[in-house]
C-alpha positions as semicolon CSV with decimal commas, in nm:
position;residue;x (nm);y (nm);z (nm)
1;E;-2,245;-0,939;-2,386
2;R;-2,269;-1,196;-2,665
3;L;-2,026;-1,008;-2,888
4;H;-1,777;-0,933;-2,610
5;P;-1,836;-1,185;-2,330
6;L;-1,643;-1,155;-2,007
7;V;-1,364;-1,412;-2,020
8;R;-1,207;-1,516;-1,692
9;R;-0,849;-1,620;-1,739
10;P;-0,729;-1,954;-1,600
11;V;-0,563;-1,968;-1,261
12;P;-0,201;-1,837;-1,286
13;T;0,052;-2,099;-1,382
14;W;0,257;-2,059;-1,065
15;D;0,191;-2,118;-0,697
16;L;0,271;-1,839;-0,451
17;N;0,300;-2,087;-0,164
18;L;0,575;-2,272;-0,352
19;V;0,760;-1,962;-0,465
20;I;0,756;-1,753;-0,147
21;T;0,979;-1,981;0,063
22;R;1,265;-2,027;-0,185
23;P;1,412;-1,672;-0,166
24;M;1,484;-1,736;0,204
25;G;1,794;-1,935;0,108
26;A;2,071;-1,961;-0,152
27;P;2,123;-1,825;-0,413
28;F;1,922;-1,527;-0,287
29;E;2,085;-1,521;0,056
30;P;2,286;-1,383;0,223
31;M;2,194;-1,049;0,070
32;A;2,523;-0,889;0,166
33;T;2,723;-1,120;-0,062
34;C;2,483;-1,283;-0,310
35;S;2,499;-1,205;-0,681
36;M;2,366;-0,861;-0,773
37;L;2,142;-1,028;-1,028
38;Y;1,976;-1,250;-0,767
39;L;1,946;-0,953;-0,532
40;S;1,773;-0,756;-0,810
41;W;1,538;-1,045;-0,886
42;K;1,441;-1,096;-0,524
43;T;1,393;-0,726;-0,448
44;A;1,180;-0,668;-0,757
45;F;0,969;-0,975;-0,680
46;L;0,913;-0,879;-0,315
47;V;0,815;-0,523;-0,408
48;A;0,578;-0,653;-0,677
49;I;0,411;-0,916;-0,460
50;T;0,371;-0,694;-0,152
51;S;0,246;-0,389;-0,342
52;A;0,034;-0,547;-0,620
53;R;0,146;-0,263;-0,847
54;R;0,203;-0,271;-1,222
55;V;0,557;-0,303;-1,352
56;S;0,529;0,044;-1,506
57;E;0,469;0,181;-1,156
58;L;0,769;-0,007;-1,017
59;R;0,984;0,147;-1,291
60;A;0,865;0,494;-1,185
61;L;1,004;0,452;-0,833
62;T;1,317;0,644;-0,738
63;S;1,593;0,582;-0,486
64;E;1,611;0,944;-0,370
65;P;1,556;0,977;0,009
66;T;1,252;1,202;-0,039
67;Y;1,083;0,932;-0,248
68;T;1,206;0,619;-0,071
69;V;1,160;0,671;0,301
70;F;1,259;0,402;0,553
71;H;1,043;0,413;0,864
72;K;1,086;0,185;1,163
73;D;0,781;-0,026;1,081
74;K;0,753;0,022;0,704
75;V;0,907;0,165;0,390
76;Q;0,730;0,436;0,193
77;L;0,780;0,446;-0,183
78;R;0,663;0,730;-0,403
79;P;0,673;0,739;-0,786
80;H;0,843;1,022;-0,969
81;P;0,607;1,323;-0,998
82;A;0,631;1,315;-1,378
83;F;0,500;0,958;-1,395
84;L;0,151;0,912;-1,538
85;P;-0,021;0,585;-1,443
86;K;-0,234;0,375;-1,676
87;V;-0,547;0,546;-1,544
88;V;-0,494;0,920;-1,504
89;S;-0,718;1,046;-1,223
90;A;-0,688;1,214;-0,885
91;F;-0,718;0,870;-0,724
92;H;-0,434;0,713;-0,923
93;I;-0,175;0,990;-0,963
94;N;0,115;1,007;-0,715
95;Q;-0,031;0,744;-0,484
96;D;0,228;0,630;-0,230
97;I;0,320;0,267;-0,170
98;F;0,352;0,151;0,191
99;L;0,526;-0,181;0,251
100;P;0,545;-0,316;0,608
101;V;0,837;-0,486;0,778
102;F;0,810;-0,863;0,812
103;Y;0,925;-1,033;1,134
104;P;1,172;-0,760;1,236
105;K;1,448;-0,810;1,492
106;P;1,484;-0,927;1,765
107;H;1,384;-1,281;1,670
108;A;1,247;-1,531;1,920
109;S;1,317;-1,836;1,704
110;R;1,507;-1,968;1,405
111;K;1,181;-1,965;1,210
112;E;1,131;-1,593;1,267
113;Q;1,489;-1,530;1,153
114;Q;1,421;-1,719;0,830
115;L;1,096;-1,531;0,767
116;Y;1,280;-1,202;0,817
117;S;1,469;-1,277;0,497
118;L;1,140;-1,203;0,314
119;D;1,123;-0,853;0,462
120;V;1,087;-0,616;0,166
121;R;1,219;-0,323;0,371
122;R;1,540;-0,519;0,437
123;A;1,568;-0,617;0,069
124;L;1,533;-0,256;-0,046
125;A;1,791;-0,137;0,206
126;F;2,044;-0,395;0,083
127;Y;1,964;-0,322;-0,281
128;I;2,007;0,055;-0,251
129;E;2,327;0,019;-0,048
130;R;2,489;-0,233;-0,282
131;T;2,398;-0,040;-0,600
132;K;2,521;0,292;-0,460
133;P;2,885;0,256;-0,581
134;F;2,788;0,219;-0,948
135;R;2,450;0,396;-0,960
136;K;2,415;0,642;-1,249
137;S;2,042;0,708;-1,217
138;T;1,797;0,800;-0,945
139;Q;1,553;0,539;-1,077
140;L;1,517;0,273;-0,806
141;F;1,581;-0,031;-1,025
142;I;1,897;-0,009;-1,233
143;A;2,094;-0,244;-1,456
144;V;2,361;-0,466;-1,301
145;A;2,503;-0,619;-1,622
146;D;2,846;-0,480;-1,716
147;R;2,738;-0,320;-2,045
148;M;2,457;-0,111;-1,890
149;K;2,565;-0,115;-1,527
150;G;2,411;0,164;-1,321
151;L;2,171;0,285;-1,589
152;P;1,790;0,275;-1,551
153;V;1,616;-0,042;-1,666
154;S;1,300;-0,070;-1,873
155;S;0,965;-0,206;-1,759
156;Q;1,035;-0,515;-1,970
157;R;1,358;-0,577;-1,780
158;I;1,182;-0,552;-1,443
159;S;0,921;-0,798;-1,574
160;S;1,204;-1,031;-1,673
161;W;1,354;-1,007;-1,323
162;I;1,024;-1,099;-1,159
163;T;0,953;-1,394;-1,387
164;S;1,315;-1,512;-1,358
165;C;1,279;-1,511;-0,981
166;I;0,963;-1,723;-1,005
167;R;1,121;-1,971;-1,248
168;T;1,434;-2,000;-1,032
169;C;1,221;-2,079;-0,728
170;Y;1,049;-2,355;-0,924
171;D;1,386;-2,490;-1,035
172;L;1,504;-2,494;-0,672
173;A;1,191;-2,688;-0,579
174;G;1,247;-2,933;-0,866
175;V;0,905;-2,856;-1,010
176;P;0,843;-2,760;-1,376
177;T;0,657;-2,438;-1,444
178;M;0,477;-2,300;-1,747
179;H;0,495;-1,954;-1,900
180;T;0,416;-1,683;-1,649
181;T;0,404;-1,304;-1,647
182;A;0,507;-1,038;-1,398
183;H;0,154;-0,894;-1,413
184;S;0,022;-1,213;-1,251
185;T;0,172;-1,095;-0,921
186;R;-0,119;-0,851;-0,894
187;A;-0,370;-1,134;-0,899
188;Q;-0,164;-1,352;-0,665
189;A;-0,110;-1,075;-0,411
190;S;-0,465;-0,940;-0,406
191;S;-0,626;-1,285;-0,400
192;S;-0,401;-1,401;-0,115
193;A;-0,496;-1,093;0,084
194;F;-0,865;-1,152;0,011
195;L;-0,842;-1,515;0,129
196;A;-0,672;-1,389;0,445
197;H;-0,992;-1,187;0,513
198;I;-0,839;-0,846;0,442
199;P;-1,126;-0,599;0,381
200;I;-1,187;-0,553;0,012
201;Q;-1,138;-0,176;0,030
202;D;-0,795;-0,232;0,184
203;I;-0,707;-0,453;-0,115
204;C;-0,831;-0,217;-0,386
205;R;-0,660;0,093;-0,247
206;P;-0,297;-0,035;-0,254
207;A;-0,355;-0,198;-0,593
208;T;-0,501;0,134;-0,722
209;W;-0,840;-0,011;-0,816
210;S;-1,108;0,251;-0,769
211;S;-1,377;-0,015;-0,813
212;V;-1,421;-0,354;-0,646
213;Q;-1,556;-0,475;-0,981
214;T;-1,206;-0,456;-1,133
215;F;-1,068;-0,700;-0,877
216;A;-1,367;-0,933;-0,893
217;S;-1,379;-0,945;-1,273
218;H;-1,014;-0,959;-1,370
219;Y;-0,786;-1,044;-1,079
220;A;-0,962;-1,261;-0,821
221;I;-0,829;-1,616;-0,829
222;V;-1,106;-1,866;-0,764
223;Q;-0,986;-2,124;-0,514
224;H;-1,150;-2,457;-0,593
225;S;-1,213;-2,697;-0,307
226;R;-1,282;-3,067;-0,302
227;D;-1,654;-2,994;-0,296
228;D;-1,630;-2,844;-0,643
229;A;-1,563;-3,194;-0,778
230;A;-1,842;-3,356;-0,577
231;F;-2,067;-3,392;-0,881
232;G;-1,812;-3,587;-1,082
233;S;-1,722;-3,807;-0,787
234;A;-2,088;-3,886;-0,724
235;V;-2,132;-3,992;-1,087
236;L;-1,833;-4,225;-1,077
237;N;-1,925;-4,372;-0,738
238;S;-2,280;-4,429;-0,854
239;A;-2,165;-4,607;-1,167
240;V;-1,921;-4,828;-0,977
241;S;-2,174;-4,926;-0,712
242;Q;-2,434;-5,027;-0,972
243;S;-2,198;-5,217;-1,196
244;D;-2,155;-5,593;-1,172
245;P;-1,792;-5,671;-1,081
246;A;-1,827;-6,013;-1,243
247;S;-1,936;-5,879;-1,581
C-alpha cells in the first residue's frame, strides 16, 4: 500500500448539470436538419452518458436491425459478436445495452417536449436514418467528413465527438472548461445514478463492473457539501470574534 497507494482522481473538470441542458437547443436541434457533425456529437454523448460504457464498447456497436433493436419503451444495443471487451469473462462478453426512452410523446407541457430532445432512442433513430444514404459500414458510428464519409470511425474519433460535445455545451453556456476525457462520462453517469438512489447492483451491471469495489474506488464522485468546510469556517470565525477590531 505504501509503494502503490490508492490515488483518487480529482472531481471531473465538467459539470453534468451544466452540459445536459444545452443539447436541447441549437446547434444540436432540430435533429432532422442540424449539421451531421452536431448530430454525431450529440448521439455519441447521449449513448455514452446513459450507458456508462467505454468508448471501445461504443465502437463495437452495429446499426444492423438484429443488433440495434428499437422497442416502444427502450432501445436495445448489442456489440458485434467478435468484439472482446477489456475484461474477457462470461459476465462481460456480449452484454446488451438497454437505454430507456425519455419523456416520450404525447407531451403534457412545453417542458416535457424540451426534455424529449434528450431521448437517446430518438437520437439514435435520427442518426441511423440520416446516415443511411452514405453508410458504407455496419458499424453504428461512422465518419461524416467528406474524405472518410460513411466509413467506420475509430475509438479515438468517438472520444473526440464526446469531448467536443461537452466543450460546445460549455461554450454555449459562456463558461470556460478544462481538459476533459470521454472516459469521464462513466464516472458522471454512475455517480449521478448513485446519488439518485439507484441500487448499487443496478449501477454496476450496466457499466459492466462485476464488483462494487471498482465503482467505489475508481469512479464514484464524492459530492462535497457545505458541512465539509465547517472546520475551516469555524477557525476563521473564531479568529475574527477574538480579534480586536481597533488593533
